[in-house]
CSV table of C-alpha atoms and ligand atoms in Angstrom, one decimal:
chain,number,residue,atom,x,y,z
D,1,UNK,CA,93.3,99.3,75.4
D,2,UNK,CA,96.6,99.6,78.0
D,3,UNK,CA,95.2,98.7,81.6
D,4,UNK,CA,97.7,100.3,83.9
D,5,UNK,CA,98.4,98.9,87.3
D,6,UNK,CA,96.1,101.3,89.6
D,7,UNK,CA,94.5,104.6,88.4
D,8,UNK,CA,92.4,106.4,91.2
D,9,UNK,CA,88.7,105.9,91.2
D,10,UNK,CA,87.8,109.3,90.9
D,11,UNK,CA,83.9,110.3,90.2
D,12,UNK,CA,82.0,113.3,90.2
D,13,UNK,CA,81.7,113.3,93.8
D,14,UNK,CA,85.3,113.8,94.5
D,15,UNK,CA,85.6,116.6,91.4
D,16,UNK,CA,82.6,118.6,93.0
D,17,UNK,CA,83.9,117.8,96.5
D,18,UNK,CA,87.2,119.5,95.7
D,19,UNK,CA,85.9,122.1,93.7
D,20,UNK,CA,83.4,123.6,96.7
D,21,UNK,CA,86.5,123.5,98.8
D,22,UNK,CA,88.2,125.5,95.9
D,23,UNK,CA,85.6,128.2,95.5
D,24,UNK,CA,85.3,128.5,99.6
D,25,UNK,CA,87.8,131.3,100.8
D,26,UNK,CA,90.1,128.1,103.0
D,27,UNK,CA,91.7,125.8,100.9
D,28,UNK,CA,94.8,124.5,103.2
D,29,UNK,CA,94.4,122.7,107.3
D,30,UNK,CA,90.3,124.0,108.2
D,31,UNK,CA,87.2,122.2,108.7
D,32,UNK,CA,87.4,119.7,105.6
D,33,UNK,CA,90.5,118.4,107.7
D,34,UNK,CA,88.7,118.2,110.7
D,35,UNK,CA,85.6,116.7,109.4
D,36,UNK,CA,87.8,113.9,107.6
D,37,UNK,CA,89.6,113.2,110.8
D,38,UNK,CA,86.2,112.8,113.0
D,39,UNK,CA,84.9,110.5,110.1
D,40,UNK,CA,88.2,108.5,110.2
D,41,UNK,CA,88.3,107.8,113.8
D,42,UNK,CA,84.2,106.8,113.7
D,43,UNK,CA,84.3,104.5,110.8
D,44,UNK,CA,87.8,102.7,112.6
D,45,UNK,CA,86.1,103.2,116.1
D,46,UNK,CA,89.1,104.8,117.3
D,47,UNK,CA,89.0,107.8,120.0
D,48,UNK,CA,91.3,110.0,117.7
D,49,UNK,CA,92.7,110.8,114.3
D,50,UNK,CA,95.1,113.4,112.9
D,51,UNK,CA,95.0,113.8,109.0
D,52,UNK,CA,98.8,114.9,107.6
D,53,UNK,CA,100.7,115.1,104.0
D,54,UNK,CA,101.8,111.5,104.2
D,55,UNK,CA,101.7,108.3,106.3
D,56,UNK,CA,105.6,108.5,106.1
D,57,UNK,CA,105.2,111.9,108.5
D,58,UNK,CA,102.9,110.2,110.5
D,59,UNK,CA,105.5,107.4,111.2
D,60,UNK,CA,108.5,109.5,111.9
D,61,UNK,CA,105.7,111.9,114.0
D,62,UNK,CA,104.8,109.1,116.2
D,63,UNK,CA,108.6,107.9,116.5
D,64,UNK,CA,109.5,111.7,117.2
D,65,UNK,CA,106.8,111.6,120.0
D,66,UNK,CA,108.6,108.9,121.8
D,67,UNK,CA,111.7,110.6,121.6
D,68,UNK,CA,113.0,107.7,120.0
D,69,UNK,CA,116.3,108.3,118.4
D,70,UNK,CA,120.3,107.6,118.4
D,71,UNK,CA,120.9,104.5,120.4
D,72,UNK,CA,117.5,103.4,119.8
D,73,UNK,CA,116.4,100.2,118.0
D,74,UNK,CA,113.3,99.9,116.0
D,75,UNK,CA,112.4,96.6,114.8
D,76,UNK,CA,110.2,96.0,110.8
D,77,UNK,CA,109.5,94.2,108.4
D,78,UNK,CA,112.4,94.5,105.2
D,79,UNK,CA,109.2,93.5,102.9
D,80,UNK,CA,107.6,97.1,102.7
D,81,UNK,CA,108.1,100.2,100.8
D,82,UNK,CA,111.1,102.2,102.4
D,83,UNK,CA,109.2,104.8,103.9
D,84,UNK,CA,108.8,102.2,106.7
D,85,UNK,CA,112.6,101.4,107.3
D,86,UNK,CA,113.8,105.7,106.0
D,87,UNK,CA,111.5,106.9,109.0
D,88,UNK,CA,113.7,105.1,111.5
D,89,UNK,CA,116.3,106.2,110.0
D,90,UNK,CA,115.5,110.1,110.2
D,91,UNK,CA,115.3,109.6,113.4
D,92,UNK,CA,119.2,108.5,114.1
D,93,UNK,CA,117.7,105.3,115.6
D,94,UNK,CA,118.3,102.4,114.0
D,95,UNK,CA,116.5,99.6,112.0
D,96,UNK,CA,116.5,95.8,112.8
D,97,UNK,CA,114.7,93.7,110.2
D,98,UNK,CA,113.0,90.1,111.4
D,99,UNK,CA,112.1,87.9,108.4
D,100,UNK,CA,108.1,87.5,107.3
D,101,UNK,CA,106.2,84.4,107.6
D,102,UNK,CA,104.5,82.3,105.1
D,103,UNK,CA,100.6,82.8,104.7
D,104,UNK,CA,100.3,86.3,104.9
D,105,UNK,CA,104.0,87.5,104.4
D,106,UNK,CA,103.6,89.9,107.6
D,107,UNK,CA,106.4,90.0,109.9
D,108,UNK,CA,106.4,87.3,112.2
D,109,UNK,CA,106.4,87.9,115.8
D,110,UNK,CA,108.5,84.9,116.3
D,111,UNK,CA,111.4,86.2,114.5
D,112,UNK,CA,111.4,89.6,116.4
D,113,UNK,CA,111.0,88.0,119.7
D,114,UNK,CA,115.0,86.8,119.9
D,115,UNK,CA,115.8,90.3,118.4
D,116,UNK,CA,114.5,92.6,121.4
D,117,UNK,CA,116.9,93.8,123.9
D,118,UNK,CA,117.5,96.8,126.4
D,119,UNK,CA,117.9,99.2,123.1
D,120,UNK,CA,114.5,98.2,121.0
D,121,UNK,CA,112.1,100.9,121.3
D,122,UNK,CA,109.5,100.1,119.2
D,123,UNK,CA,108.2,97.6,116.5
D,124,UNK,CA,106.4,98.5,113.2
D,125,UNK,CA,104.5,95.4,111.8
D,126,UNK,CA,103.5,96.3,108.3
D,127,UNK,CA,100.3,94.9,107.1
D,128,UNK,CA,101.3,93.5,103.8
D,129,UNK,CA,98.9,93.8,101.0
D,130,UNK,CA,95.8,94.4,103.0
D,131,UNK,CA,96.1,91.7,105.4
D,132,UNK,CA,96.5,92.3,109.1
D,133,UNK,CA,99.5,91.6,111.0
D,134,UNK,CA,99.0,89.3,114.3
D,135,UNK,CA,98.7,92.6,116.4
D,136,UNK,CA,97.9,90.4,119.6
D,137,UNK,CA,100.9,88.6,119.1
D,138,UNK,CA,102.7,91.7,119.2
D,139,UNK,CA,101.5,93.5,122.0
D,140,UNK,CA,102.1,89.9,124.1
D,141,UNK,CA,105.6,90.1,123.5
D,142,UNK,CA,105.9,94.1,124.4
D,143,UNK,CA,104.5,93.0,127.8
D,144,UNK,CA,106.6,89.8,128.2
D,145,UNK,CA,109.8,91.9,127.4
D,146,UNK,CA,108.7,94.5,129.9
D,147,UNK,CA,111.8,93.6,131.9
D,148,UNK,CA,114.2,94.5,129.2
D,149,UNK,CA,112.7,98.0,128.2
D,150,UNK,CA,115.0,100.8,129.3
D,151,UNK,CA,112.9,104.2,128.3
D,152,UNK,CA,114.4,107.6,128.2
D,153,UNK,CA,113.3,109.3,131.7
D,154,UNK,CA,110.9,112.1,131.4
D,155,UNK,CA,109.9,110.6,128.3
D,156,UNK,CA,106.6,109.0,126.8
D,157,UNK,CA,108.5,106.0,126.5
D,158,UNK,CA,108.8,106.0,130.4
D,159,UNK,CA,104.7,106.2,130.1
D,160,UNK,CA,104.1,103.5,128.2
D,161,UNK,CA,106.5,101.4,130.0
D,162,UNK,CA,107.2,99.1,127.1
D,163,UNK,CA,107.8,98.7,123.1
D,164,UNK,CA,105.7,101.2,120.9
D,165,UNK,CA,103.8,99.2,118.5
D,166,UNK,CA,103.4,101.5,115.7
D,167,UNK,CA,101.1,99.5,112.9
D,168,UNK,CA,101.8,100.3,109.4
D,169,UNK,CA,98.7,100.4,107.5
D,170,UNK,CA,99.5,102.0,104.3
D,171,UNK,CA,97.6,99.2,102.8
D,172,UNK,CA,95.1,98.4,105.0
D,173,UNK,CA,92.7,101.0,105.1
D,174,UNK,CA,89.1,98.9,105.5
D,175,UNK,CA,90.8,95.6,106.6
D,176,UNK,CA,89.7,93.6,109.5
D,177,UNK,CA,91.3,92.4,112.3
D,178,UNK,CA,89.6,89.8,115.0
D,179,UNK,CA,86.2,91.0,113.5
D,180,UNK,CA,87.0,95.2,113.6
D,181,UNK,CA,88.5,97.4,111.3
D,182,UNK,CA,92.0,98.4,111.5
D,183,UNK,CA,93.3,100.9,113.1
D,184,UNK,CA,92.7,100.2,116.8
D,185,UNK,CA,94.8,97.2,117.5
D,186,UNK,CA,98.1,98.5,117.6
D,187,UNK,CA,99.4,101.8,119.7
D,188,UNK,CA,99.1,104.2,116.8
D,189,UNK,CA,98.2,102.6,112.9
D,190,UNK,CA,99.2,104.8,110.0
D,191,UNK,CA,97.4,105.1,106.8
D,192,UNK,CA,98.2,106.1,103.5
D,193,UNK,CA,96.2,108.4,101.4
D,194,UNK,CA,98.3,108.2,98.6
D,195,UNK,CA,97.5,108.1,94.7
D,196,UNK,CA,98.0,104.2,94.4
D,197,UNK,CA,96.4,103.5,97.6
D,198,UNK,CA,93.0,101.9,98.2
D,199,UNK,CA,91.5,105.4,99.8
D,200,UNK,CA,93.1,108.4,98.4
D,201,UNK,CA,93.8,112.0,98.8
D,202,UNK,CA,96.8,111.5,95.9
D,203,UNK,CA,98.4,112.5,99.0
D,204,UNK,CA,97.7,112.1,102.7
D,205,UNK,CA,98.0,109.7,105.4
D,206,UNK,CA,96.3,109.7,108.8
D,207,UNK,CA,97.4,108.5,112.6
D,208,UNK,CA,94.7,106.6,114.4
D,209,UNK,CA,95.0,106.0,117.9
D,210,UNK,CA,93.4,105.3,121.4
D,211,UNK,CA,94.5,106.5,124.7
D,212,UNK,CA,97.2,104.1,126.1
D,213,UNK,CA,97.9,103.9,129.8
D,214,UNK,CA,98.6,107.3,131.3
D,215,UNK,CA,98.2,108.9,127.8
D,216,UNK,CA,94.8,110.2,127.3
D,217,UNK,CA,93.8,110.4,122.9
D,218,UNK,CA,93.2,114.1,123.3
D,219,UNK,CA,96.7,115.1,124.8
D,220,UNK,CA,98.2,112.9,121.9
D,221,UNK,CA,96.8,114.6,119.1
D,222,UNK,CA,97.0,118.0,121.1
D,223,UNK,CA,101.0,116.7,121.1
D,224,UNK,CA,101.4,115.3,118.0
D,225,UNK,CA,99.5,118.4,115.5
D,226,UNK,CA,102.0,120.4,117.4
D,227,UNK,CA,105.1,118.2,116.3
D,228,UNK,CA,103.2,118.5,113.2
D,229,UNK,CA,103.1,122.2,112.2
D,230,UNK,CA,106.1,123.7,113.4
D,231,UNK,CA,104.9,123.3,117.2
D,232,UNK,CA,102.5,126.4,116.3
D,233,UNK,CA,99.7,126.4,119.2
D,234,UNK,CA,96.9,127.9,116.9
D,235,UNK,CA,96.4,126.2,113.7
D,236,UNK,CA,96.2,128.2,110.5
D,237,UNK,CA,92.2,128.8,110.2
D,238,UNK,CA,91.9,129.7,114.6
D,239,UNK,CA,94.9,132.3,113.6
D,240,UNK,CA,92.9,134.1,110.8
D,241,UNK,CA,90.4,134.4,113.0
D,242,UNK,CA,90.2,138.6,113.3
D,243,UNK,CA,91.8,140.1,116.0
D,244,UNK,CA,93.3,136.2,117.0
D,245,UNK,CA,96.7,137.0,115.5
D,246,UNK,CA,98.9,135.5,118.5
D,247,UNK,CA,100.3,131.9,118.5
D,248,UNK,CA,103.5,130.4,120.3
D,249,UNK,CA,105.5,128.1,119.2
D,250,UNK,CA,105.8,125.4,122.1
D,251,UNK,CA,108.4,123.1,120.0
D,252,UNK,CA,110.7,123.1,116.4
D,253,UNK,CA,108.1,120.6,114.7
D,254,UNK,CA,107.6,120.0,111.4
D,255,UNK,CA,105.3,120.6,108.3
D,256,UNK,CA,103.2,117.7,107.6
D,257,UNK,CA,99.9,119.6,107.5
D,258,UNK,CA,97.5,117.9,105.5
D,259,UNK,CA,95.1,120.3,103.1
D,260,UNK,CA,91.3,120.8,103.0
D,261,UNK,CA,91.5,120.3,99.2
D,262,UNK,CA,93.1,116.7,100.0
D,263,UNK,CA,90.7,116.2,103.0
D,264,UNK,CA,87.8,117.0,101.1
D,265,UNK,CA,89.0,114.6,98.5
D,266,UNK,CA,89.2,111.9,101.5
D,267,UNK,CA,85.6,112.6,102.6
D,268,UNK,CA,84.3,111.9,99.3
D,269,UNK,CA,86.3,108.5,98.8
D,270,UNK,CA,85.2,107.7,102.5
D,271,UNK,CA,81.6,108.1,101.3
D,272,UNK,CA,82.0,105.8,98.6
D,273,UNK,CA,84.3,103.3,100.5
D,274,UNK,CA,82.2,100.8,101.9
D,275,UNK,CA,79.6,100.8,98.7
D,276,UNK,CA,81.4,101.2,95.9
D,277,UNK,CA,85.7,100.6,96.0
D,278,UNK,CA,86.2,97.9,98.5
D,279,UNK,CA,83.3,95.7,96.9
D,280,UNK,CA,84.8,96.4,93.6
D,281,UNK,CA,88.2,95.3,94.7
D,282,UNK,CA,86.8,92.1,96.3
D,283,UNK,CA,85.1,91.1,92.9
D,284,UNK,CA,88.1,91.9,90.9
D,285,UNK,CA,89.8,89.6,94.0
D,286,UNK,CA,87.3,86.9,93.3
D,287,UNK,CA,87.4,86.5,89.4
D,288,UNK,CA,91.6,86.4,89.3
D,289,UNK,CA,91.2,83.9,92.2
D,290,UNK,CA,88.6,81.9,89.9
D,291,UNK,CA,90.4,82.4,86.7
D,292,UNK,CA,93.6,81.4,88.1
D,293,UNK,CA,92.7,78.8,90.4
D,294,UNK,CA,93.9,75.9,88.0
D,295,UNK,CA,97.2,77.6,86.9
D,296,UNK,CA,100.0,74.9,87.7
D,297,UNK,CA,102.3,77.3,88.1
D,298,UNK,CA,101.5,79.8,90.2
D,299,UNK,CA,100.6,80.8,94.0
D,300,UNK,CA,97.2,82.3,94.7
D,301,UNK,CA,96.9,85.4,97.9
D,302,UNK,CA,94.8,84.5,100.9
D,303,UNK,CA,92.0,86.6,101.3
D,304,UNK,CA,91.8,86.0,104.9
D,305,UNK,CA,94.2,84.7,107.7
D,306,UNK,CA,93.5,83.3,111.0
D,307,UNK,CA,92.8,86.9,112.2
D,308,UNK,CA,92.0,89.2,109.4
D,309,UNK,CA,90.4,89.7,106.3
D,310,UNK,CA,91.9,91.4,103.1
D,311,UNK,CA,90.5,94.8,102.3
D,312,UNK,CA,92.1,93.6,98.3
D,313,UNK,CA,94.5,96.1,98.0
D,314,UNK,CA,96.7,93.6,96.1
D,315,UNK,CA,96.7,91.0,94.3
D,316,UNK,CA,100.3,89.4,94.7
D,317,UNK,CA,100.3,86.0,92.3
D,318,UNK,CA,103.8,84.3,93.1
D,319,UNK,CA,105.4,82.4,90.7
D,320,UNK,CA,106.7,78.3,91.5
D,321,UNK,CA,109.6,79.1,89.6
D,322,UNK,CA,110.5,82.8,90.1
D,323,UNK,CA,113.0,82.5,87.6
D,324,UNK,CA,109.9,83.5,85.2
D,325,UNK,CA,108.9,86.4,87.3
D,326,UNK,CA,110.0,88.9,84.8
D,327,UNK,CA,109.8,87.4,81.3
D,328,UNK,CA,106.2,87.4,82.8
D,329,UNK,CA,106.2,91.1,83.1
D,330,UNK,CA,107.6,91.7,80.3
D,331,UNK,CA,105.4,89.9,78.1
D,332,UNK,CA,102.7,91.2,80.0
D,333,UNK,CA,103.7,94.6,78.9
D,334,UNK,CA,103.7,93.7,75.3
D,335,UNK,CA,100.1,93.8,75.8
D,336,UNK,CA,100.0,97.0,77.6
D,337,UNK,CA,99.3,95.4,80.9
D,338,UNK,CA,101.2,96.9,83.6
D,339,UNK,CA,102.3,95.1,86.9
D,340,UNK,CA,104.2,95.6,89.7
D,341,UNK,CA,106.4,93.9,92.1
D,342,UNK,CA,105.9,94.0,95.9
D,343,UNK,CA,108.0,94.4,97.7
D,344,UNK,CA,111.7,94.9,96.6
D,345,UNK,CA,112.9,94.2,100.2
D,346,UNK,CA,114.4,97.4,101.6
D,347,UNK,CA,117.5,95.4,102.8
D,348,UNK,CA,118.0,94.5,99.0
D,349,UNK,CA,118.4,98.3,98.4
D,350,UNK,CA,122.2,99.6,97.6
D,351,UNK,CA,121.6,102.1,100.5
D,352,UNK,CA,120.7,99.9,102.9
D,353,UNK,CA,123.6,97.3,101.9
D,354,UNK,CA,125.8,100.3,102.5
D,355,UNK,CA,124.6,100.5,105.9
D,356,UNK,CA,125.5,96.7,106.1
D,357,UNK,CA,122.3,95.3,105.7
D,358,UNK,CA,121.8,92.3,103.6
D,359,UNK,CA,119.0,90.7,101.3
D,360,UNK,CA,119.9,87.1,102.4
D,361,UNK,CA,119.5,88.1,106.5
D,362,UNK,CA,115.8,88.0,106.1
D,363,UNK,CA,115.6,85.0,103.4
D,364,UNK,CA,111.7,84.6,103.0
D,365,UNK,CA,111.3,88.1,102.4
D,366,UNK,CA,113.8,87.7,99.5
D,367,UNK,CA,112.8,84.3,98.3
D,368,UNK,CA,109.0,86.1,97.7
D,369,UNK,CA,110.3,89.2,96.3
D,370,UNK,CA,111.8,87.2,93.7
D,371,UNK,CA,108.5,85.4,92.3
D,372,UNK,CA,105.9,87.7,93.1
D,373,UNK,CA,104.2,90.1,90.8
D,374,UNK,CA,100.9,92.4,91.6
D,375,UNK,CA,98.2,92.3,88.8
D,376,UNK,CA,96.3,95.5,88.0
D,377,UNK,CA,93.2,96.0,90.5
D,378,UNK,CA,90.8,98.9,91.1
D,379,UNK,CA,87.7,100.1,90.4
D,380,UNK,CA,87.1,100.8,86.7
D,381,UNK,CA,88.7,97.4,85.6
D,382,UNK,CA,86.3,95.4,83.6
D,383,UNK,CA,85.5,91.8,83.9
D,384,UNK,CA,86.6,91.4,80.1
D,385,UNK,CA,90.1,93.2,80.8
D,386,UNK,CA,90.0,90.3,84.0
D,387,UNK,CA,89.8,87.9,81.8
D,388,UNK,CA,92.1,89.7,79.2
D,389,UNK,CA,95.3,89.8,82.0
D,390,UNK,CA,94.0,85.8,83.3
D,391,UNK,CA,93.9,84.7,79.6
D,392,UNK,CA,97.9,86.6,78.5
D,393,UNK,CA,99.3,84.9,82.1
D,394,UNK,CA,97.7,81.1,80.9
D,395,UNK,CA,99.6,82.1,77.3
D,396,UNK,CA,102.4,82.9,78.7
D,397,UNK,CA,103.0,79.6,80.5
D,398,UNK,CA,102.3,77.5,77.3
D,399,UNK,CA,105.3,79.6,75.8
Z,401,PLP,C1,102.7,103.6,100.4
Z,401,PLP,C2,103.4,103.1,101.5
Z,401,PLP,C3,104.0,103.9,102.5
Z,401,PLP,C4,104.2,105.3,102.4
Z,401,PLP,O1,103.0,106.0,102.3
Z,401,PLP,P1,103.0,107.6,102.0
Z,401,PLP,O2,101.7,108.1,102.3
Z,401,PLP,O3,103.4,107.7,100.5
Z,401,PLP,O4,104.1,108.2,102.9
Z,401,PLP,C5,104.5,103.2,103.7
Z,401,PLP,N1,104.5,101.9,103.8
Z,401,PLP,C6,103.9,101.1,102.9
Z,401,PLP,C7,103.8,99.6,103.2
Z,401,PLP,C8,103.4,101.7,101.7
Z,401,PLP,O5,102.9,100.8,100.8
């Protein structure tokens, strides 16, 4: 039987779920939304969430907010998924990429330090995998390069009064970080909802977020559902509303609305988060770890760092030799087991080599890139198929 890399776990709760919403009269931005946003920011113990179509629009939101744009440099991580690095982009700012570290292969605080100047507006640590980034260690070096930050007057920039930290969290929905979940520790964290993702909506994302200096949570979100939906004052439902037919629009924002049909589909993987899919991950975690312990030639993940604790949305094995990395896959495949590889650094990408970026600039993000390979894990996969994947990787190595 083919075991594919990570199918949503998808019960009759999420079927019935979606179909109520279907059969109610409101099937786009309503009450599912809002519901799914309350129960967000409760189980992260944040003030404030705002549910939209992706967590690549909640990025570029949150760098539109800060009116960060041409002139402006944002600092990530090259080991993510391009969203992270195209937001910046979109926004005619530009990207700087700092190298990871070893351990958690997060971007290390110590290689963005020497890269901040009067033009760096913001950093985006990625949490890689599930694990947290050091999101202390990143807030410490916003405030001891206070004297170098150089905001836009009349801007939120000038506001905050130092570098944006903008967490994203596409993969670390239900991770912890100094003993809380995720979601609070950085100026705004992003989720993803989407299909391959540990929480989905197939999908979504959301932008969790506190009130930060002179910036009270509720003037955010008020702010940021405007940039949102084409700066509309009333959302869709208060506009249907009889005789309520007259909006403004305060700004040209965007459309990044997320759906009750998705929401709804969110509130019924929320329900079945913390009891069923993260401790099915964790076990699936714990029998690769067990079966693979003794393999000569490979790396096993951490499951927790000096801060934080994996919520298992990967499993990234690295290979000693990385010059094995894809016969691996391939004869993996043969057996109808499908892998993946995280992360093709985005610097390694022919657009961003255009741009004059290169692979070898951030060298540890290349070097694991090259031998690491992400086994099939989600809820549904059974110990025997476990054992199955653990069983074809030891084969392969006697080859
Ligand atoms: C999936 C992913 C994204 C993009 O999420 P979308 O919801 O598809 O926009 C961004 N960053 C990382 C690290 C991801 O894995």
């Amino acid at each position: 039987m083919p075991i594919p890399f990570s199918p949503p776990s998808i019960t009759q709760k999420e079927i019935d779920a979606v179909t109520a919403v279907l059969k109610s009269g409101w099937i786009t931005t309503g009450p599912k939304t809002k519901e799914f946003e309350s129960r967000l920011a409760s189980y992260c113990g944040a003030e404030s969430a705002l549910c939209l179509s992706s967590a690549t629009a909640g990025m570029e939101l949150v760098l539109r907010l800060f009116d960060i744009g041409p002139g402006d440099e944002v600092i990530t991580s090259p080991y993510t998924f391009a969203a992270t690095a195209n937001v910046i982009l979109h926004t005619g700012a530009t990207p700087v990429f700092a190298d990871i570290q070893d351990g958690d292969f997060n971007l290390d605080p110590r290689k963005v330090e020497p890269l901040i100047n009067t033009r760096t507006k913001a950093v985006i640590p990625v949490d890689f995998a599930g694990l947290p980034c050091d999101y202390q260690a990143f807030e410490r070096l916003a405030s001891e390069k206070q004297a170098l930050f150089n905001p836009k007057k009349g801007s939120l920039q000038e506001k905050l009064g130092r570098i944006l930290i903008l967490s994203d969290a596409a993969h670390s929905f239900g991770s912890v970080y100094q003993g809380e979940k995720t979601g609070i520790h950085a100026d705004f964290t992003v989720f993803s909802f989407h299909a391959v993702k540990n929480l989905t909506t197939a999908e979504g994302g959301a932008v969790l977020f506190n009130s930060a200096a002179d910036l009270p949570a509720a003037e955010l979100y008020k702010e940021l559902r405007l940039l949102s939906l084409h700066g509309q004052s009333k959302d869709a439902l208060a506009k249907f509303q009889a005789g309520n037919w007259f909006y403004t629009i305060e700004n040209a924002g965007y459309k990044h609305n997320m759906t009750d049909i998705a929401a709804a589909l969110g509130l019924a993987q929320l329900d079945r988060y913390e009891s069923e899919i993260l401790p099915a991950r964790k076990k699936i975690f714990h029998q690769y770890w067990n079966c693979l312990k003794n393999l000569e030639q490979g790396m096993l993940p951490q499951e927790a760092s000096e801060w934080g604790l994996t919520n298992y949305h990967l499993f990234p094995l690295r290979l000693k030799d990385p010059s094995r990395r894809n016969a691996l896959i391939s004869f993996l495949a043969k057996q109808e087991i499908s892998a993946n590889v995280h992360f093709i650094p985005v610097n390694a990408h022919p657009y961003y080599e255009k741009l004059g970026f290169k692979a070898q600039d951030t060298p540890r993000a290349y070097e694991n890139f090259l031998r690491e390979i992400s086994l099939p894990i989600y809820p549904g996969l059974t110990e025997e198929q476990i054992d199955f994947v653990c069983e074809k990787i030891t084969q392969f190595f006697k080859t």
